[in-house]
């Protein structure tokens, strides 16, 4: 699966008018060489957008990119699209605009033949924040697995409000029929669909084959360490063996694999070796989630990181990942909950993936990525505008949009959304 987040696709600037293409989701179908591709173009309030192809690949677009894509999907000629660009944008030459049209045509061809690259998204990669970009909705939702009668209406609603990517959170010993049905439904809608869980709960050739036939786009699994003893202590006896087998199956069957690495003192010490193992096995898509606390005694007892150590830990992790040439995303740090065992908390993992995501529970409650565990409303009963503008998201928005880079660690990716040493920016509860 391929994803390109294009920060500044074109150099031309808007002429100070409202977005050329009104916000919303636009659908199209195109045929080439007997193969059909479903396209979904999501346009934000600021005119930027996202193009999704076959529920498997996507590209982020500037306002001019949106205008070009919309014209191409509508069947307009190059000259007609060029006229639209001239009428709506300034600062670019005719030659540059023609080159931009050709570049978008090439982009569309590339995302209709995706590879195996997971759509990782750190806030530094695109707009300043999910709100500065004026998104009409998050880009991804994480949903705990539930019976179809509960989950399918939520998937319908997520798609209706413009959320294009869903990750299903598999519990221990998930119901295979529930999981396959949810992936099928998400794919039928046009969503990018993934599954997250322990390798022990996902490693079954029959289940994986069924998920692949249903159209699953990525499998995210816990991979604590290349050291089996360290890994199994956190993920369960025998899980390292299951993870090795799962990774080999995904590589052989060309299904995108994402390794979720829980960052603790025990796993940080062998992180270089862990990444080497994953990269050698064919997985270069990594999700980091750090477990932290303000309680020094708890940090020492459980081997999680104290708040004051978080910037240094993040710097070490990012240097190791960069040296290994691994693609990575930071999930919001998780506050250590002493009411749960460390193993239970690692199994649960992050609330959702990244800062352009939300958590949606089986009852429809919508939870932001960071801060206290508080619902902004029920997606099944409340209007999306009411949820998106709820006080819970307002507080989150203010923290994400506030300056977080400082002179101490100015270049850290993790700092784009919040200072990693600040507990208010962790996922709590």
Short mmCIF file of C-alpha atoms in Angstrom, two decimals:
data_model
loop_
_atom_site.label_atom_id
_atom_site.label_comp_id
_atom_site.label_asym_id
_atom_site.label_seq_id
_atom_site.Cartn_x
_atom_site.Cartn_y
_atom_site.Cartn_z
CA UNK A 1 0.00 0.00 0.00
CA UNK A 2 1.35 3.44 -0.84
CA UNK A 3 0.78 6.88 0.63
CA UNK A 4 2.45 10.14 -0.31
CA UNK A 5 1.86 13.10 1.97
CA UNK A 6 2.67 16.04 -0.27
CA UNK A 7 3.38 19.11 1.81
CA UNK A 8 3.63 21.64 -0.99
CA UNK A 9 2.73 20.04 -4.27
CA UNK A 10 2.74 23.29 -6.20
CA UNK A 11 4.28 26.73 -5.87
CA UNK A 12 1.31 28.79 -7.07
CA UNK A 13 -0.69 30.71 -4.44
CA UNK A 14 -4.42 31.17 -4.06
CA UNK A 15 -5.87 34.46 -5.21
CA UNK A 16 -7.60 35.18 -1.90
CA UNK A 17 -10.98 33.63 -2.68
CA UNK A 18 -12.87 30.76 -1.03
CA UNK A 19 -11.82 27.20 -1.96
CA UNK A 20 -12.37 26.51 -5.65
CA UNK A 21 -13.81 23.06 -4.94
CA UNK A 22 -16.37 23.12 -2.09
CA UNK A 23 -15.50 20.99 1.00
CA UNK A 24 -16.80 17.44 0.99
CA UNK A 25 -16.17 14.03 -0.56
CA UNK A 26 -16.35 13.41 -4.31
CA UNK A 27 -16.46 9.95 -5.89
CA UNK A 28 -15.37 8.74 -9.32
CA UNK A 29 -14.64 5.51 -11.19
CA UNK A 30 -12.06 5.20 -13.96
CA UNK A 31 -11.15 2.33 -16.26
CA UNK A 32 -7.71 1.65 -17.71
CA UNK A 33 -6.63 -1.51 -19.53
CA UNK A 34 -9.73 -3.33 -18.32
CA UNK A 35 -9.11 -2.51 -14.63
CA UNK A 36 -11.38 -0.18 -12.70
CA UNK A 37 -10.19 2.18 -9.97
CA UNK A 38 -12.45 3.78 -7.37
CA UNK A 39 -11.38 7.31 -6.47
CA UNK A 40 -12.53 9.35 -3.50
CA UNK A 41 -11.46 12.99 -3.31
CA UNK A 42 -11.84 14.59 0.14
CA UNK A 43 -11.68 18.39 0.11
CA UNK A 44 -11.02 20.35 3.31
CA UNK A 45 -12.34 23.76 4.26
CA UNK A 46 -9.08 25.45 3.30
CA UNK A 47 -9.11 23.93 -0.18
CA UNK A 48 -6.47 21.26 0.50
CA UNK A 49 -7.47 17.66 0.01
CA UNK A 50 -6.75 13.96 -0.15
CA UNK A 51 -7.17 11.55 -3.04
CA UNK A 52 -7.88 7.92 -2.15
CA UNK A 53 -7.54 5.16 -4.75
CA UNK A 54 -9.19 1.76 -4.34
CA UNK A 55 -9.33 2.15 -0.55
CA UNK A 56 -5.64 1.29 -0.47
CA UNK A 57 -3.54 4.36 -1.29
CA UNK A 58 -3.84 8.08 -0.83
CA UNK A 59 -2.06 11.34 -1.57
CA UNK A 60 -2.35 14.68 0.20
CA UNK A 61 -3.02 17.61 -2.14
CA UNK A 62 -2.58 21.36 -2.17
CA UNK A 63 -5.55 23.54 -3.27
CA UNK A 64 -4.25 23.65 -6.83
CA UNK A 65 -3.73 19.89 -6.72
CA UNK A 66 -7.34 19.46 -5.65
CA UNK A 67 -8.52 21.56 -8.60
CA UNK A 68 -6.43 19.51 -11.03
CA UNK A 69 -7.57 16.17 -9.59
CA UNK A 70 -11.22 17.21 -9.66
CA UNK A 71 -10.85 18.27 -13.28
CA UNK A 72 -9.15 15.01 -14.28
CA UNK A 73 -11.77 12.90 -12.50
CA UNK A 74 -14.50 14.92 -14.21
CA UNK A 75 -12.93 14.18 -17.59
CA UNK A 76 -11.79 17.72 -18.37
CA UNK A 77 -9.10 18.33 -20.96
CA UNK A 78 -5.67 19.68 -20.04
CA UNK A 79 -6.56 23.04 -21.62
CA UNK A 80 -9.78 23.27 -19.58
CA UNK A 81 -7.94 22.49 -16.34
CA UNK A 82 -5.24 25.00 -17.26
CA UNK A 83 -7.94 27.66 -17.74
CA UNK A 84 -9.33 26.84 -14.27
CA UNK A 85 -5.87 27.21 -12.74
CA UNK A 86 -5.26 30.55 -14.44
CA UNK A 87 -8.65 31.81 -13.22
CA UNK A 88 -8.13 30.75 -9.62
CA UNK A 89 -4.39 30.95 -8.86
CA UNK A 90 -1.61 33.43 -9.37
CA UNK A 91 2.15 33.26 -9.19
CA UNK A 92 2.83 30.41 -11.59
CA UNK A 93 3.76 30.39 -15.25
CA UNK A 94 1.75 28.56 -17.91
CA UNK A 95 4.63 26.11 -18.31
CA UNK A 96 4.70 25.42 -14.56
CA UNK A 97 0.95 24.85 -14.47
CA UNK A 98 1.15 22.41 -17.37
CA UNK A 99 3.94 20.60 -15.53
CA UNK A 100 1.76 20.48 -12.41
CA UNK A 101 -1.09 18.88 -14.39
CA UNK A 102 1.32 16.28 -15.76
CA UNK A 103 2.66 15.63 -12.26
CA UNK A 104 -0.84 15.01 -10.91
CA UNK A 105 -1.61 12.68 -13.82
CA UNK A 106 1.54 10.74 -12.90
CA UNK A 107 0.54 10.76 -9.22
CA UNK A 108 -2.85 9.25 -10.05
CA UNK A 109 -1.16 6.47 -12.01
CA UNK A 110 1.22 5.76 -9.11
CA UNK A 111 -1.44 5.44 -6.44
CA UNK A 112 -3.53 3.12 -8.59
CA UNK A 113 -0.64 0.63 -8.45
CA UNK A 114 0.28 0.78 -4.75
CA UNK A 115 3.27 -0.95 -3.24
CA UNK A 116 3.66 -1.89 0.40
CA UNK A 117 4.24 1.46 2.08
CA UNK A 118 1.96 2.23 5.01
CA UNK A 119 0.49 5.75 5.11
CA UNK A 120 2.41 7.01 8.13
CA UNK A 121 1.64 10.57 9.10
CA UNK A 122 3.55 12.68 11.60
CA UNK A 123 2.37 16.25 12.02
CA UNK A 124 5.69 17.58 10.72
CA UNK A 125 4.96 15.92 7.38
CA UNK A 126 2.13 18.19 6.27
CA UNK A 127 0.08 21.00 7.77
CA UNK A 128 1.01 22.41 11.17
CA UNK A 129 -1.81 20.50 12.83
CA UNK A 130 -5.04 18.70 11.97
CA UNK A 131 -6.81 21.96 12.78
CA UNK A 132 -4.44 24.42 11.14
CA UNK A 133 -5.10 22.43 7.98
CA UNK A 134 -8.83 22.98 8.57
CA UNK A 135 -9.64 19.30 8.23
CA UNK A 136 -13.33 18.48 7.98
CA UNK A 137 -12.65 15.34 10.04
CA UNK A 138 -9.72 13.22 11.26
CA UNK A 139 -7.89 11.09 8.75
CA UNK A 140 -8.20 7.86 10.71
CA UNK A 141 -10.33 6.22 13.40
CA UNK A 142 -9.41 3.33 15.69
CA UNK A 143 -12.31 1.05 16.65
CA UNK A 144 -12.31 -1.85 19.12
CA UNK A 145 -13.71 -4.94 17.42
CA UNK A 146 -17.39 -5.63 18.14
CA UNK A 147 -20.25 -7.59 16.64
CA UNK A 148 -21.29 -6.41 13.16
CA UNK A 149 -24.64 -4.99 14.28
CA UNK A 150 -22.72 -2.51 16.45
CA UNK A 151 -19.69 -1.88 14.28
CA UNK A 152 -21.14 -1.57 10.78
CA UNK A 153 -23.35 1.46 11.52
CA UNK A 154 -20.30 3.19 13.03
CA UNK A 155 -18.27 2.47 9.88
CA UNK A 156 -21.11 3.88 7.78
CA UNK A 157 -21.14 7.04 9.86
CA UNK A 158 -17.36 7.45 9.79
CA UNK A 159 -17.39 7.28 6.01
CA UNK A 160 -20.30 9.69 5.80
CA UNK A 161 -18.44 12.37 7.77
CA UNK A 162 -15.30 11.93 5.66
CA UNK A 163 -12.97 9.70 7.69
CA UNK A 164 -11.20 7.54 5.07
CA UNK A 165 -9.10 5.16 7.18
CA UNK A 166 -10.11 2.76 9.96
CA UNK A 167 -7.99 0.50 12.15
CA UNK A 168 -9.84 -2.32 13.91
CA UNK A 169 -8.44 -3.14 17.35
CA UNK A 170 -8.48 -6.89 17.80
CA UNK A 171 -8.79 -8.19 21.39
CA UNK A 172 -7.25 -11.41 22.60
CA UNK A 173 -8.79 -14.31 20.69
CA UNK A 174 -10.92 -12.14 18.38
CA UNK A 175 -13.95 -13.55 16.62
CA UNK A 176 -12.65 -14.18 13.07
CA UNK A 177 -16.10 -13.68 11.51
CA UNK A 178 -16.50 -10.28 13.19
CA UNK A 179 -13.06 -9.17 12.03
CA UNK A 180 -13.48 -10.29 8.42
CA UNK A 181 -16.98 -8.79 8.18
CA UNK A 182 -15.79 -5.42 9.48
CA UNK A 183 -12.91 -5.31 6.98
CA UNK A 184 -15.25 -6.30 4.14
CA UNK A 185 -17.69 -3.56 5.04
CA UNK A 186 -15.01 -0.90 5.36
CA UNK A 187 -13.56 -1.86 1.99
CA UNK A 188 -17.02 -1.90 0.38
CA UNK A 189 -17.47 1.68 1.56
CA UNK A 190 -14.13 2.71 0.09
CA UNK A 191 -12.18 3.05 3.33
CA UNK A 192 -8.56 2.09 3.93
CA UNK A 193 -8.87 -0.73 6.49
CA UNK A 194 -6.31 -2.16 8.89
CA UNK A 195 -6.21 -4.48 11.88
CA UNK A 196 -4.15 -4.07 15.07
CA UNK A 197 -3.44 -6.76 17.65
CA UNK A 198 -0.99 -9.18 19.18
CA UNK A 199 0.66 -11.63 16.82
CA UNK A 200 -0.64 -14.48 18.98
CA UNK A 201 -4.20 -13.37 18.22
CA UNK A 202 -3.69 -12.72 14.51
CA UNK A 203 -1.29 -15.46 13.47
CA UNK A 204 -3.59 -17.91 11.74
CA UNK A 205 -3.11 -18.56 8.05
CA UNK A 206 -6.84 -19.08 7.53
CA UNK A 207 -7.74 -15.80 9.24
CA UNK A 208 -5.03 -13.86 7.43
CA UNK A 209 -6.08 -15.31 4.09
CA UNK A 210 -9.70 -14.35 4.77
CA UNK A 211 -8.67 -10.83 5.79
CA UNK A 212 -6.56 -10.49 2.65
CA UNK A 213 -9.45 -11.65 0.48
CA UNK A 214 -11.69 -9.16 2.30
CA UNK A 215 -9.26 -6.41 1.27
CA UNK A 216 -7.31 -5.62 4.44
CA UNK A 217 -4.70 -2.95 3.75
CA UNK A 218 -2.37 -3.34 6.72
CA UNK A 219 -1.76 -5.49 9.77
CA UNK A 220 -0.33 -3.75 12.82
CA UNK A 221 1.12 -6.05 15.46
CA UNK A 222 3.06 -5.66 18.69
CA UNK A 223 6.78 -6.17 18.34
CA UNK A 224 8.46 -5.26 21.60
CA UNK A 225 11.92 -6.62 20.98
CA UNK A 226 14.08 -8.87 18.86
CA UNK A 227 14.96 -10.54 22.17
CA UNK A 228 12.31 -13.26 22.67
CA UNK A 229 12.47 -13.07 26.47
CA UNK A 230 11.94 -9.29 26.52
CA UNK A 231 9.17 -9.51 23.93
CA UNK A 232 7.28 -12.39 25.55
CA UNK A 233 7.45 -10.76 28.99
CA UNK A 234 5.36 -7.92 27.58
CA UNK A 235 3.29 -9.64 24.90
CA UNK A 236 2.73 -13.14 26.23
CA UNK A 237 4.48 -16.50 26.17
CA UNK A 238 5.20 -17.61 22.63
CA UNK A 239 4.20 -14.28 21.07
CA UNK A 240 7.69 -13.65 19.67
CA UNK A 241 7.48 -16.92 17.71
CA UNK A 242 4.02 -15.92 16.47
CA UNK A 243 5.27 -12.46 15.49
CA UNK A 244 8.13 -13.96 13.48
CA UNK A 245 5.74 -16.28 11.64
CA UNK A 246 3.20 -13.49 11.10
CA UNK A 247 5.82 -11.17 9.68
CA UNK A 248 7.06 -13.83 7.28
CA UNK A 249 3.51 -14.56 6.09
CA UNK A 250 2.75 -10.87 5.52
CA UNK A 251 5.98 -10.41 3.56
CA UNK A 252 5.35 -13.50 1.44
CA UNK A 253 1.78 -12.47 0.69
CA UNK A 254 2.62 -8.79 0.14
CA UNK A 255 0.38 -7.47 2.90
CA UNK A 256 1.60 -4.27 4.54
CA UNK A 257 3.00 -4.94 8.02
CA UNK A 258 3.37 -2.28 10.71
CA UNK A 259 5.35 -3.09 13.83
CA UNK A 260 4.11 -1.30 16.94
CA UNK A 261 7.05 -0.97 19.32
CA UNK A 262 6.20 -0.22 22.96
CA UNK A 263 8.96 2.01 24.28
CA UNK A 264 10.09 1.07 27.77
CA UNK A 265 13.49 0.90 29.40
CA UNK A 266 13.76 -2.79 28.52
CA UNK A 267 12.90 -2.29 24.83
CA UNK A 268 14.89 0.91 24.29
CA UNK A 269 18.14 -0.81 25.15
CA UNK A 270 17.82 -3.22 22.22
CA UNK A 271 15.98 -0.90 19.81
CA UNK A 272 18.76 -0.84 17.22
CA UNK A 273 18.80 -4.62 17.02
CA UNK A 274 14.99 -4.72 16.95
CA UNK A 275 14.81 -2.36 13.99
CA UNK A 276 17.55 -4.30 12.20
CA UNK A 277 15.51 -7.49 12.61
CA UNK A 278 12.33 -5.86 11.32
CA UNK A 279 14.03 -4.21 8.35
CA UNK A 280 15.76 -7.42 7.39
CA UNK A 281 12.41 -9.20 7.49
CA UNK A 282 10.94 -6.64 5.11
CA UNK A 283 9.10 -4.32 7.49
CA UNK A 284 10.17 -0.69 7.52
CA UNK A 285 6.89 0.75 8.81
CA UNK A 286 7.19 1.42 12.53
CA UNK A 287 4.83 2.88 15.12
CA UNK A 288 6.45 4.03 18.37
CA UNK A 289 4.44 4.38 21.57
CA UNK A 290 6.18 5.52 24.75
CA UNK A 291 4.84 4.69 28.20
CA UNK A 292 5.47 7.43 30.75
CA UNK A 293 4.69 8.63 34.26
CA UNK A 294 5.34 11.50 36.65
CA UNK A 295 5.80 9.02 39.52
CA UNK A 296 9.50 8.25 39.97
CA UNK A 297 8.81 5.13 42.03
CA UNK A 298 6.39 3.80 39.40
CA UNK A 299 8.90 4.53 36.64
CA UNK A 300 11.57 2.56 38.46
CA UNK A 301 9.24 -0.33 39.36
CA UNK A 302 7.74 -0.84 35.88
CA UNK A 303 10.60 0.35 33.69
CA UNK A 304 8.56 3.12 32.09
CA UNK A 305 9.97 6.59 31.46
CA UNK A 306 9.72 9.51 33.82
CA UNK A 307 8.32 12.68 32.27
CA UNK A 308 11.64 14.50 32.58
CA UNK A 309 13.39 11.80 30.53
CA UNK A 310 10.94 11.83 27.64
CA UNK A 311 12.71 14.37 25.36
CA UNK A 312 16.00 12.50 25.67
CA UNK A 313 14.27 9.18 25.03
CA UNK A 314 12.55 10.62 21.94
CA UNK A 315 15.85 11.97 20.65
CA UNK A 316 17.50 8.56 21.03
CA UNK A 317 14.60 6.80 19.32
CA UNK A 318 14.46 9.20 16.38
CA UNK A 319 18.23 9.00 15.86
CA UNK A 320 18.12 5.21 15.84
CA UNK A 321 15.17 5.19 13.42
CA UNK A 322 16.82 7.72 11.11
CA UNK A 323 20.08 5.79 11.07
CA UNK A 324 18.16 2.64 10.19
CA UNK A 325 16.20 4.48 7.45
CA UNK A 326 12.94 3.29 9.01
CA UNK A 327 9.65 5.03 8.27
CA UNK A 328 8.02 5.78 11.59
CA UNK A 329 5.09 7.43 13.25
CA UNK A 330 4.77 8.58 16.85
CA UNK A 331 1.59 7.51 18.54
CA UNK A 332 0.70 9.83 21.42
CA UNK A 333 2.57 8.84 24.60
CA UNK A 334 0.53 6.72 27.02
CA UNK A 335 0.40 7.58 30.70
CA UNK A 336 1.17 4.54 32.85
CA UNK A 337 -2.01 3.45 34.61
CA UNK A 338 -1.13 1.64 37.87
CA UNK A 339 -4.64 0.16 37.98
CA UNK A 340 -3.57 -2.10 35.09
CA UNK A 341 -0.62 -4.41 34.88
CA UNK A 342 2.07 -3.25 32.50
CA UNK A 343 1.33 -6.24 30.27
CA UNK A 344 -2.37 -5.33 30.11
CA UNK A 345 -1.56 -1.75 29.21
CA UNK A 346 0.89 -2.74 26.48
CA UNK A 347 -1.72 -5.12 25.05
CA UNK A 348 -4.23 -2.26 24.92
CA UNK A 349 -1.68 -0.03 23.24
CA UNK A 350 -2.25 3.57 22.18
CA UNK A 351 -5.72 5.07 22.13
CA UNK A 352 -5.45 5.61 18.38
CA UNK A 353 -2.78 6.03 15.72
CA UNK A 354 -1.25 9.49 15.61
CA UNK A 355 -2.67 12.96 16.05
CA UNK A 356 -4.90 13.02 12.99
CA UNK A 357 -6.95 10.15 14.39
CA UNK A 358 -9.74 9.53 16.88
CA UNK A 359 -10.86 6.62 19.01
CA UNK A 360 -14.47 5.51 18.53
CA UNK A 361 -15.85 3.02 21.03
CA UNK A 362 -18.41 0.33 20.21
CA UNK A 363 -21.19 2.49 21.69
CA UNK A 364 -20.28 5.36 19.32
CA UNK A 365 -18.36 7.55 21.80
CA UNK A 366 -15.67 9.66 20.12
CA UNK A 367 -12.45 10.18 22.10
CA UNK A 368 -9.55 12.50 21.12
CA UNK A 369 -6.01 11.14 20.71
CA UNK A 370 -4.56 12.84 23.77
CA UNK A 371 -5.50 14.10 27.19
CA UNK A 372 -8.11 12.72 29.58
CA UNK A 373 -10.36 9.92 28.37
CA UNK A 374 -13.44 12.05 27.65
CA UNK A 375 -16.12 11.65 25.02
CA UNK A 376 -16.86 14.51 22.64
CA UNK A 377 -20.21 12.95 21.76
CA UNK A 378 -21.75 9.94 20.10
CA UNK A 379 -21.09 9.58 16.40
CA UNK A 380 -24.35 7.66 15.95
CA UNK A 381 -26.59 10.30 17.50
CA UNK A 382 -24.78 13.67 17.45
CA UNK A 383 -23.94 15.86 14.48
CA UNK A 384 -20.31 15.72 13.40
CA UNK A 385 -19.94 19.49 13.70
CA UNK A 386 -21.05 19.29 17.34
CA UNK A 387 -18.51 16.55 18.03
CA UNK A 388 -15.63 18.19 16.12
CA UNK A 389 -16.23 21.51 17.89
CA UNK A 390 -16.87 20.02 21.34
CA UNK A 391 -14.98 21.38 24.33
CA UNK A 392 -12.94 18.17 24.47
CA UNK A 393 -11.55 18.77 21.00
CA UNK A 394 -11.21 22.52 21.63
CA UNK A 395 -8.82 21.85 24.49
CA UNK A 396 -6.93 19.30 22.40
CA UNK A 397 -6.81 21.73 19.46
CA UNK A 398 -5.35 24.50 21.61
CA UNK A 399 -2.57 22.24 22.82
CA UNK A 400 -1.76 20.86 19.37
CA UNK A 401 -1.72 24.32 17.79
CA UNK A 402 0.42 25.88 20.54
CA UNK A 403 4.16 26.18 19.82
CA UNK A 404 5.85 23.04 21.17
CA UNK A 405 9.34 23.08 19.65
CA UNK A 406 11.91 24.65 21.94
CA UNK A 407 15.64 25.38 22.04
CA UNK A 408 16.30 22.25 24.07
CA UNK A 409 15.16 19.79 21.41
CA UNK A 410 14.09 21.84 18.37
CA UNK A 411 14.23 19.11 15.77
CA UNK A 412 12.23 16.27 17.31
CA UNK A 413 9.28 14.95 15.31
CA UNK A 414 7.48 13.92 18.51
CA UNK A 415 7.30 17.57 19.58
CA UNK A 416 5.09 18.63 16.65
CA UNK A 417 1.88 17.98 18.59
CA UNK A 418 2.96 18.49 22.20
CA UNK A 419 6.00 18.48 24.44
CA UNK A 420 6.66 14.81 25.30
CA UNK A 421 7.50 15.68 28.92
CA UNK A 422 4.08 17.32 29.43
CA UNK A 423 1.57 14.85 30.96
CA UNK A 424 -1.41 16.85 29.70
CA UNK A 425 -0.33 15.84 26.21
CA UNK A 426 -0.29 12.12 26.97
CA UNK A 427 -3.17 9.72 26.41
CA UNK A 428 -4.59 9.31 29.91
CA UNK A 429 -6.95 6.77 31.40
#
